[in-house]
Structures are given as structure tokens and as C-alpha cells.
Amino acid sequence: METKAKNKTQLAYEYILSRIENGVYGPGYRVVIDQIARELGLSSIPVREAIRQLEAEGLVEFKPYTGAVVSNINEKEYIETLSVLAVLEGYATALGSAHLTKEAINELERLNEWMERALEELELERFSELNYEFHSLIYAHCGNAYLEEQIKQIWQRMKRIRAYGFTFVPQRAKASIEEHREIIRLLREQAPPHEIEQYVRQHKINTAEAFKRRR
């Protein structure tokens, strides 16, 4: 019985989380317990438990006279996290540059082309997913499992913001595609690792700078 209750709570948790991550429930969105319970065919209890879990993770907050709402972006935390990612991903790309095959580099080109298509069709969630695939394909070749795991954890932490981050700075999405082309060129031409590391680090810092300047 207890396991069944946990499964229902997990179902509700994943349902709400997916909508936060893909931007359906944006910052300030009111999470109505009864409505979600009806959509999932559940009682309100597992939904309430799921929301408490999301509150503990900082994704949902309770406001007086309103109830549960999706938390606003912590801009300081986002920029700080992105800055750390810039350092780690730059290093991982430099390490991976020695191990990337011609086939892997061709796959990077395909992913970047798909990103461009997704942007043209305003599929920003798809764009974000492809962006993650692009970078993860590179650092998967870094040969350092601990470094790879740390980068994955940071991407997971940023996932909610990343889903609609390009909505805040749409011009950054286009620039990102162009910068990916330069990364591909550096990798294909086997540029010095320090040059690759510096460029990829700046690529991430450019995103943070664009986010800060968006106003």
C-alpha cells in the first residue's frame, strides 16, 4: 500500500516537473492541486506531496492567498552556475578534442543543423534538447568520468531555466549556432587544446552576458 502511494506521488511529481522543465508552467504559474489531480485521475494527497517535494527542490514556492506557484529564476544562481559550467565544459572539450572521431564531428554538424531548423520553427524546447546533445557528445569523449558527471549534474540543475532561457534572449540562440560552427571548425582542424578550451569557455560566458544584458 505504501509503495503504491509512493508511485502515485512520483507520477504527480514527474508530471509537474516535466511541465516546469519544458516551460508549460513558467515562473509565477499557479499550480492548482485539484486540477492536476483530475488530469491524472488521482486524489489530491499524492499531488500535494509531489508539490512539497518540488518546493524542497526550490522549483515551487507557496505564496499567501495564492498557493503553490512556480518559482522565479534565481538570476544570480543561474549566472554563477553558468560560469562554472563554462570552465568545466571548456576543459572537457579540450580533453575530448584528441579523441573525437570524424563521425562524431559529422554528428555535431548534424545536431547544429537541426538546432537551426528548430530555431526557424520556434521550437525552443527542441532547440534546448539539441544544444545539450551537442555539448554532451563532445564531453563524452573527454576520458574523465568524474568531470563528465560533474558537468551532467550542472546541466540537470539548469534544466528548468534552460528550457525557456532562450525565450528571454532569443538573439542568443542564433549566435549560439554560429559559435557551434566555430567549435566544429576548431575540432575538425585539430586546433591547439588551449585555444579550443578558451573558445568554448567564452561560448558559455557569452550566454551569461546576454542573459544579464537582456533588459
Short mmCIF file of C-alpha atoms in Angstrom, two decimals:
data_model
loop_
_atom_site.label_atom_id
_atom_site.label_comp_id
_atom_site.label_asym_id
_atom_site.label_seq_id
_atom_site.Cartn_x
_atom_site.Cartn_y
_atom_site.Cartn_z
CA MET A 1 0.00 0.00 0.00
CA GLU A 2 2.85 2.37 0.93
CA THR A 3 4.67 1.59 -2.33
CA LYS A 4 1.51 2.32 -4.32
CA ALA A 5 1.17 5.71 -2.60
CA LYS A 6 4.80 6.49 -3.41
CA ASN A 7 4.23 5.57 -7.05
CA LYS A 8 1.28 7.96 -7.24
CA THR A 9 3.33 10.74 -5.67
CA GLN A 10 6.16 10.03 -8.13
CA LEU A 11 3.72 10.14 -11.04
CA ALA A 12 2.42 13.52 -9.92
CA TYR A 13 5.97 14.75 -9.28
CA GLU A 14 7.20 13.78 -12.77
CA TYR A 15 4.09 15.23 -14.39
CA ILE A 16 4.51 18.64 -12.76
CA LEU A 17 8.30 18.63 -13.15
CA SER A 18 8.10 17.92 -16.87
CA ARG A 19 5.81 20.91 -17.35
CA ILE A 20 8.13 23.16 -15.39
CA GLU A 21 11.15 21.95 -17.34
CA ASN A 22 9.57 22.40 -20.76
CA GLY A 23 8.20 25.83 -19.92
CA VAL A 24 4.47 24.98 -19.92
CA TYR A 25 4.42 26.04 -16.27
CA GLY A 26 6.53 29.20 -16.38
CA PRO A 27 7.70 31.35 -13.45
CA GLY A 28 4.73 32.51 -11.37
CA TYR A 29 2.39 29.87 -12.79
CA ARG A 30 -0.18 28.79 -10.18
CA VAL A 31 -0.06 25.04 -9.62
CA VAL A 32 -3.64 24.02 -8.82
CA ILE A 33 -3.72 20.76 -6.87
CA ASP A 34 -7.31 19.77 -7.72
CA GLN A 35 -6.80 20.44 -11.41
CA ILE A 36 -3.68 18.27 -11.62
CA ALA A 37 -5.37 15.56 -9.57
CA ARG A 38 -8.22 15.48 -12.10
CA GLU A 39 -5.83 15.40 -15.05
CA LEU A 40 -4.00 12.41 -13.55
CA GLY A 41 -7.03 10.66 -12.07
CA LEU A 42 -5.55 10.86 -8.57
CA SER A 43 -6.66 12.16 -5.20
CA SER A 44 -5.20 15.45 -4.02
CA ILE A 45 -2.90 13.77 -1.46
CA PRO A 46 -0.13 12.49 -3.81
CA VAL A 47 -0.27 15.76 -5.78
CA ARG A 48 0.19 17.74 -2.58
CA GLU A 49 3.13 15.51 -1.60
CA ALA A 50 4.68 15.99 -5.04
CA ILE A 51 4.39 19.76 -4.72
CA ARG A 52 6.07 19.64 -1.31
CA GLN A 53 8.95 17.74 -2.88
CA LEU A 54 9.23 20.34 -5.65
CA GLU A 55 9.14 23.07 -3.02
CA ALA A 56 12.06 21.41 -1.21
CA GLU A 57 13.98 21.47 -4.51
CA GLY A 58 13.27 25.16 -4.98
CA LEU A 59 11.11 24.74 -8.07
CA VAL A 60 7.83 25.66 -6.38
CA GLU A 61 7.04 28.14 -3.63
CA PHE A 62 3.93 28.87 -1.59
CA LYS A 63 2.56 32.40 -1.62
CA PRO A 64 -0.10 33.82 0.72
CA TYR A 65 -3.61 33.93 -0.79
CA THR A 66 -2.30 32.24 -3.95
CA GLY A 67 -0.97 28.82 -3.02
CA ALA A 68 1.72 26.92 -4.90
CA VAL A 69 3.39 28.77 -7.78
CA VAL A 70 6.41 28.00 -9.94
CA SER A 71 9.45 29.79 -8.54
CA ASN A 72 11.03 32.69 -10.37
CA ILE A 73 14.51 32.24 -11.76
CA ASN A 74 17.29 32.92 -9.28
CA GLU A 75 19.29 35.03 -11.71
CA LYS A 76 22.41 35.24 -9.55
CA GLU A 77 22.49 31.48 -9.13
CA TYR A 78 21.90 30.94 -12.86
CA ILE A 79 24.80 33.19 -13.89
CA GLU A 80 27.12 31.71 -11.26
CA THR A 81 26.23 28.16 -12.33
CA LEU A 82 26.73 29.01 -16.00
CA SER A 83 30.15 30.50 -15.18
CA VAL A 84 31.25 27.26 -13.52
CA LEU A 85 29.91 25.28 -16.46
CA ALA A 86 31.99 27.47 -18.79
CA VAL A 87 35.19 26.43 -17.04
CA LEU A 88 34.36 22.72 -16.82
CA GLU A 89 32.98 22.40 -20.34
CA GLY A 90 35.88 24.30 -21.84
CA TYR A 91 38.31 21.90 -20.21
CA ALA A 92 36.25 18.83 -21.13
CA THR A 93 36.07 19.93 -24.77
CA ALA A 94 39.84 20.45 -24.87
CA LEU A 95 40.35 16.95 -23.48
CA GLY A 96 37.79 15.46 -25.85
CA SER A 97 39.30 17.14 -28.92
CA ALA A 98 42.02 14.49 -29.08
CA HIS A 99 39.50 11.62 -29.11
CA LEU A 100 36.64 12.87 -31.31
CA THR A 101 36.32 10.81 -34.46
CA LYS A 102 35.43 12.16 -37.89
CA GLU A 103 32.00 10.51 -37.49
CA ALA A 104 31.44 12.29 -34.16
CA ILE A 105 32.33 15.65 -35.68
CA ASN A 106 29.93 14.98 -38.56
CA GLU A 107 27.25 14.25 -35.96
CA LEU A 108 27.98 17.62 -34.31
CA GLU A 109 27.33 19.29 -37.66
CA ARG A 110 24.01 17.46 -38.00
CA LEU A 111 22.94 18.43 -34.49
CA ASN A 112 23.78 22.06 -35.18
CA GLU A 113 21.78 21.98 -38.42
CA TRP A 114 18.81 20.55 -36.52
CA MET A 115 19.20 23.32 -33.95
CA GLU A 116 18.99 25.89 -36.73
CA ARG A 117 15.85 24.23 -38.07
CA ALA A 118 14.29 24.12 -34.60
CA LEU A 119 15.01 27.82 -34.15
CA GLU A 120 13.42 28.67 -37.51
CA GLU A 121 10.30 26.78 -36.42
CA LEU A 122 10.38 28.40 -32.95
CA GLU A 123 10.68 25.01 -31.24
CA LEU A 124 12.73 26.32 -28.32
CA GLU A 125 12.34 23.20 -26.20
CA ARG A 126 13.69 21.09 -29.07
CA PHE A 127 16.46 23.65 -29.58
CA SER A 128 17.50 23.29 -25.93
CA GLU A 129 17.49 19.49 -26.12
CA LEU A 130 19.69 19.54 -29.22
CA ASN A 131 22.02 22.05 -27.58
CA TYR A 132 22.51 19.64 -24.70
CA GLU A 133 23.12 16.73 -27.11
CA PHE A 134 25.70 18.81 -28.97
CA HIS A 135 27.80 19.55 -25.91
CA SER A 136 27.31 16.16 -24.23
CA LEU A 137 28.58 14.39 -27.36
CA ILE A 138 31.82 16.36 -27.03
CA TYR A 139 32.47 15.93 -23.33
CA ALA A 140 31.56 12.23 -23.52
CA HIS A 141 34.93 11.90 -25.25
CA CYS A 142 36.91 13.70 -22.53
CA GLY A 143 38.10 10.46 -20.88
CA ASN A 144 37.43 11.79 -17.37
CA ALA A 145 34.33 10.16 -15.87
CA TYR A 146 34.28 12.42 -12.80
CA LEU A 147 34.45 15.59 -14.90
CA GLU A 148 31.70 14.28 -17.16
CA GLU A 149 29.48 13.51 -14.16
CA GLN A 150 30.00 16.98 -12.67
CA ILE A 151 29.00 18.63 -15.96
CA LYS A 152 25.89 16.45 -16.21
CA GLN A 153 24.85 17.45 -12.69
CA ILE A 154 25.20 21.14 -13.53
CA TRP A 155 23.15 20.74 -16.73
CA GLN A 156 20.47 18.96 -14.69
CA ARG A 157 20.45 21.81 -12.20
CA MET A 158 20.00 24.30 -15.03
CA LYS A 159 17.41 22.25 -16.89
CA ARG A 160 14.36 24.23 -15.79
CA ILE A 161 15.96 27.54 -16.76
CA ARG A 162 17.45 26.18 -19.98
CA ALA A 163 14.03 25.23 -21.32
CA TYR A 164 12.93 28.85 -21.62
CA GLY A 165 16.25 30.64 -21.27
CA PHE A 166 16.42 31.28 -25.00
CA THR A 167 12.91 32.80 -24.79
CA PHE A 168 14.40 35.54 -22.64
CA VAL A 169 17.33 36.07 -25.03
CA PRO A 170 16.17 34.89 -28.49
CA GLN A 171 19.07 36.56 -30.30
CA ARG A 172 21.47 34.45 -28.25
CA ALA A 173 20.07 31.27 -29.83
CA LYS A 174 21.14 32.37 -33.31
CA ALA A 175 24.59 33.45 -32.11
CA SER A 176 24.98 30.10 -30.35
CA ILE A 177 24.56 28.24 -33.65
CA GLU A 178 27.30 30.35 -35.26
CA GLU A 179 29.61 29.71 -32.31
CA HIS A 180 28.93 25.98 -32.61
CA ARG A 181 30.13 26.16 -36.22
CA GLU A 182 33.39 27.68 -35.00
CA ILE A 183 33.75 24.96 -32.33
CA ILE A 184 33.26 22.33 -35.03
CA ARG A 185 35.91 24.01 -37.18
CA LEU A 186 38.41 24.09 -34.32
CA LEU A 187 37.78 20.41 -33.59
CA ARG A 188 37.97 19.34 -37.22
CA GLU A 189 41.22 21.23 -37.79
CA GLN A 190 42.67 19.89 -34.51
CA ALA A 191 43.39 23.33 -33.12
CA PRO A 192 45.61 23.54 -30.00
CA PRO A 193 43.69 22.35 -26.90
CA HIS A 194 44.19 25.66 -25.07
CA GLU A 195 42.62 27.53 -28.00
CA ILE A 196 39.61 25.18 -28.00
CA GLU A 197 39.24 25.47 -24.24
CA GLN A 198 39.31 29.26 -24.35
CA TYR A 199 36.74 29.47 -27.15
CA VAL A 200 34.26 27.04 -25.56
CA ARG A 201 34.60 28.81 -22.22
CA GLN A 202 33.81 32.13 -23.90
CA HIS A 203 30.87 30.49 -25.71
CA LYS A 204 29.23 29.79 -22.36
CA ILE A 205 30.18 33.16 -20.87
CA ASN A 206 28.53 34.84 -23.88
CA THR A 207 25.24 33.21 -22.84
CA ALA A 208 25.61 34.54 -19.29
CA GLU A 209 26.45 38.03 -20.59
CA ALA A 210 23.46 38.03 -22.97
CA PHE A 211 21.20 36.99 -20.10
CA LYS A 212 22.47 39.85 -17.95
CA ARG A 213 22.03 42.38 -20.77
CA ARG A 214 18.54 41.21 -21.79
CA ARG A 215 16.86 44.14 -20.04
#
